[in-house]
Each structure stands twice: as C-alpha cells, then as structure tokens.
Amino acid sequence: MLMWYSVGTIMGYGAAFHVQTAAGRLLSVGLYMLSLVLVATYTANLASDLTISKSKDLISGIDDIKNGKLSFNRIGILAGSSLEDFYLHEISCGSRNFYPLKSQNEIYIKLLDKTIDVAISDAALLEYVTKKIYCNLTLVGIDFSRSSYGIVIPKQWLYAKDLDVVILSLRE
C-alpha cells in the first residue's frame, strides 16, 4: 500500500488513501515536493532544448560560405575593398557573384531589410557595431584573417600621450 501511495503521489493523480500519522504526512509532503521538483526540472530542460534547437544559425563561419551553404548573391561585400579581393580569390574563384555594397552603413541597412543574409567585413568594426548600435544583428564565426592596425600621427603631436592613454584604456 505504501508503494502504491508513493507512486500515485509522484505521478500527480493521488491515491485513495488518507494519511493519519505524522510520519505519513511528512512522507506525503516530501513526495509532493519531490514531484514538483521533478516536473519543474523536466519542463525547464524540455523548454531549453527546444529553444536551443530553434536558434541554430544559418551559417557558423567562412567555411559555410565557401561550401555553398548560402546563395552567393545573398552575401554582401563592400565593393573595392580588400575583402572583395579575398572573396574573389578564396571563395568564388574570380566570379563576382556577391551583392556589392557601396558603404559600410549600407551593410547594416541591407542586413536589416533582408536584402542580404550575410556580410563579410572587418571583424573589429562589426564586433563594435553589433554590440553597441545594431544589437539585433549577430556576429558569427571566428576571425579568418588577423591583422594589426596603426594610427599615423605627426611627430611631436600635442595629443600623442592622450591618444596613448585612451587606446590603452580601450584594451582593458
């Protein structure tokens, strides 16, 4: 009878057995709490799995573009840039089958109005823009070309030390 009562309580439909002792009531409360925790855990895991399975990105990096996982005319590239040269030599074998963009700002406009699905551009700039300005855009993949940046200033420039301090504070 005790086993039937325990299983009935955990399953949630109850058993036709009324508890009369303090130990039985304590056991009932414990079983009700256990069933609540088990059902809540199962529901949370199910919701999490369904959310993760629906949020898969269209692509995960430059290799997906190279493998043709995406239509080439849905890829936006700034015309006349070094990235256009990279695309022509490394991805499309010289074919200009991408969507040419005239300005950096046009990248975000075309992504938001769904003219293009993907834009290849400078990682540092895209990282800043997706975090600060266009938060509804996502940056995927890893950097496929690392480069250093330099800032040219005149010798003995009045604000050279201030610029150094600001740049170092950005790195932190």
Coordinates of C-alpha atoms in Angstrom, one line a residue:
M1 CA 0.0 0.0 0.0
L2 CA 2.8 2.4 0.8
M3 CA 4.4 1.8 -2.6
W4 CA 1.1 2.5 -4.4
Y5 CA 0.7 5.7 -2.4
S6 CA 4.2 6.9 -3.2
V7 CA 3.9 6.3 -6.9
G8 CA 0.4 7.8 -7.0
T9 CA 1.6 10.9 -5.3
I10 CA 4.7 11.4 -7.5
M11 CA 2.6 10.8 -10.7
G12 CA 0.2 13.5 -9.5
Y13 CA -3.1 11.7 -9.6
G14 CA -3.1 10.8 -5.9
A15 CA -4.1 7.7 -4.2
A16 CA -7.3 6.9 -2.4
F17 CA -5.5 6.6 0.9
H18 CA -5.8 9.2 3.6
V19 CA -2.7 9.7 5.8
Q20 CA -3.3 9.8 9.6
T21 CA 0.1 9.7 11.2
A22 CA 2.7 12.4 11.5
A23 CA 5.3 10.3 9.7
G24 CA 2.8 9.6 6.9
R25 CA 2.0 13.3 6.5
L26 CA 5.7 14.1 6.4
L27 CA 6.2 11.5 3.7
S28 CA 3.3 13.0 1.7
V29 CA 4.8 16.5 1.9
G30 CA 8.2 15.1 0.8
L31 CA 6.7 13.2 -2.1
Y32 CA 4.7 16.2 -3.2
M33 CA 7.8 18.4 -3.1
L34 CA 9.8 15.7 -5.0
S35 CA 7.1 15.5 -7.7
L36 CA 7.1 19.3 -8.0
V37 CA 10.9 19.5 -8.4
L38 CA 10.9 16.6 -10.9
V39 CA 8.1 18.1 -13.1
A40 CA 9.7 21.6 -13.0
T41 CA 13.1 20.2 -13.9
Y42 CA 11.7 18.2 -16.8
T43 CA 9.7 21.2 -18.1
A44 CA 12.8 23.5 -17.9
N45 CA 15.0 21.0 -19.7
L46 CA 12.4 20.5 -22.4
A47 CA 12.0 24.2 -22.9
S48 CA 15.7 24.8 -23.0
D49 CA 16.3 22.0 -25.6
L50 CA 13.5 23.3 -27.8
T51 CA 14.9 26.9 -27.6
I52 CA 18.4 25.8 -28.5
S53 CA 17.3 23.7 -31.4
K54 CA 15.4 26.6 -32.9
S55 CA 18.2 29.1 -32.6
K56 CA 20.7 27.4 -34.9
D57 CA 22.5 30.0 -37.0
L58 CA 22.2 29.8 -40.8
I59 CA 26.0 29.7 -41.0
S60 CA 28.7 29.3 -38.5
G61 CA 31.7 30.8 -40.3
I62 CA 33.5 31.5 -43.5
D63 CA 33.8 27.7 -44.3
D64 CA 30.0 27.5 -44.7
I65 CA 30.1 30.3 -47.3
K66 CA 33.0 28.5 -49.1
N67 CA 31.0 25.3 -49.1
G68 CA 28.0 27.0 -50.7
K69 CA 25.6 26.6 -47.7
L70 CA 24.3 30.1 -48.7
S71 CA 23.4 31.6 -52.0
F72 CA 26.3 33.8 -53.2
N73 CA 24.0 36.6 -54.3
R74 CA 22.9 37.0 -50.7
I75 CA 26.4 37.8 -49.5
G76 CA 27.2 41.5 -49.1
I77 CA 30.7 42.8 -49.6
L78 CA 32.0 46.3 -49.7
A79 CA 32.9 47.0 -53.4
G80 CA 36.6 47.9 -54.0
S81 CA 37.7 46.6 -50.6
S82 CA 40.4 44.1 -49.6
L83 CA 37.6 41.8 -48.6
E84 CA 36.3 41.8 -52.1
D85 CA 39.7 40.6 -53.3
F86 CA 39.7 38.0 -50.6
Y87 CA 36.2 36.8 -51.7
L88 CA 37.2 36.7 -55.4
H89 CA 40.4 34.8 -54.7
E90 CA 39.5 32.5 -51.9
I91 CA 35.8 31.8 -52.2
S92 CA 34.3 32.4 -55.6
C93 CA 37.4 31.7 -57.8
G94 CA 37.1 35.1 -59.5
S95 CA 33.3 35.2 -60.0
R96 CA 31.7 38.4 -59.0
N97 CA 28.5 36.7 -57.7
F98 CA 28.1 38.6 -54.5
Y99 CA 25.9 41.6 -53.6
P100 CA 28.1 44.7 -53.9
L101 CA 27.7 47.3 -51.2
K102 CA 28.7 51.0 -51.6
S103 CA 29.3 52.0 -48.0
Q104 CA 29.8 50.5 -44.6
N105 CA 26.5 51.8 -43.4
E106 CA 24.8 50.0 -46.3
I107 CA 25.9 46.7 -44.8
Y108 CA 23.6 47.1 -41.8
I109 CA 20.7 48.6 -43.8
K110 CA 20.7 45.6 -46.3
L111 CA 21.0 43.1 -43.5
L112 CA 18.1 44.6 -41.6
D113 CA 15.8 44.8 -44.7
K114 CA 16.8 41.2 -45.6
T115 CA 18.3 42.1 -49.0
I116 CA 21.4 40.1 -47.9
D117 CA 21.7 37.3 -45.4
V118 CA 25.5 37.7 -44.7
A119 CA 28.0 40.5 -44.9
I120 CA 31.8 40.0 -44.8
S121 CA 33.6 42.9 -43.3
D122 CA 36.2 44.0 -40.7
A123 CA 35.8 42.0 -37.5
A124 CA 36.7 44.7 -35.1
L125 CA 34.2 47.1 -36.6
L126 CA 31.4 44.5 -36.8
E127 CA 32.0 43.5 -33.2
Y128 CA 31.6 47.1 -32.1
V129 CA 28.6 47.8 -34.2
T130 CA 26.7 44.6 -33.3
K131 CA 27.3 45.2 -29.6
K132 CA 26.6 49.0 -29.4
I133 CA 24.4 50.1 -32.4
Y134 CA 22.7 47.2 -34.2
C135 CA 22.1 44.8 -31.3
N136 CA 19.7 42.7 -33.3
L137 CA 22.4 41.6 -35.7
T138 CA 24.7 38.7 -34.8
L139 CA 28.4 38.2 -35.4
V140 CA 29.2 34.5 -36.2
G141 CA 32.3 32.6 -36.9
I142 CA 35.9 33.2 -36.0
D143 CA 38.2 35.8 -37.5
F144 CA 39.6 34.3 -40.7
S145 CA 42.3 36.9 -41.1
R146 CA 44.1 38.6 -38.2
S147 CA 45.6 42.0 -38.8
S148 CA 47.1 44.8 -36.8
Y149 CA 46.0 48.4 -37.0
G150 CA 48.2 51.5 -37.0
I151 CA 47.3 55.1 -36.4
V152 CA 49.5 57.7 -38.1
I153 CA 50.1 60.9 -36.2
P154 CA 52.7 63.7 -36.7
K155 CA 55.9 63.6 -34.7
Q156 CA 55.8 65.7 -31.5
W157 CA 51.9 65.8 -31.7
L158 CA 50.3 67.7 -28.9
Y159 CA 47.8 65.0 -28.1
A160 CA 50.0 61.9 -28.6
K161 CA 50.1 61.0 -24.8
D162 CA 46.3 61.5 -24.5
L163 CA 45.8 59.2 -27.5
D164 CA 48.1 56.5 -26.0
V165 CA 46.1 56.6 -22.7
V166 CA 42.8 56.3 -24.5
I167 CA 44.0 53.4 -26.6
L168 CA 45.3 51.6 -23.6
S169 CA 42.1 52.2 -21.7
L170 CA 40.2 50.6 -24.6
R171 CA 42.3 47.4 -24.3
E172 CA 41.2 47.0 -20.7

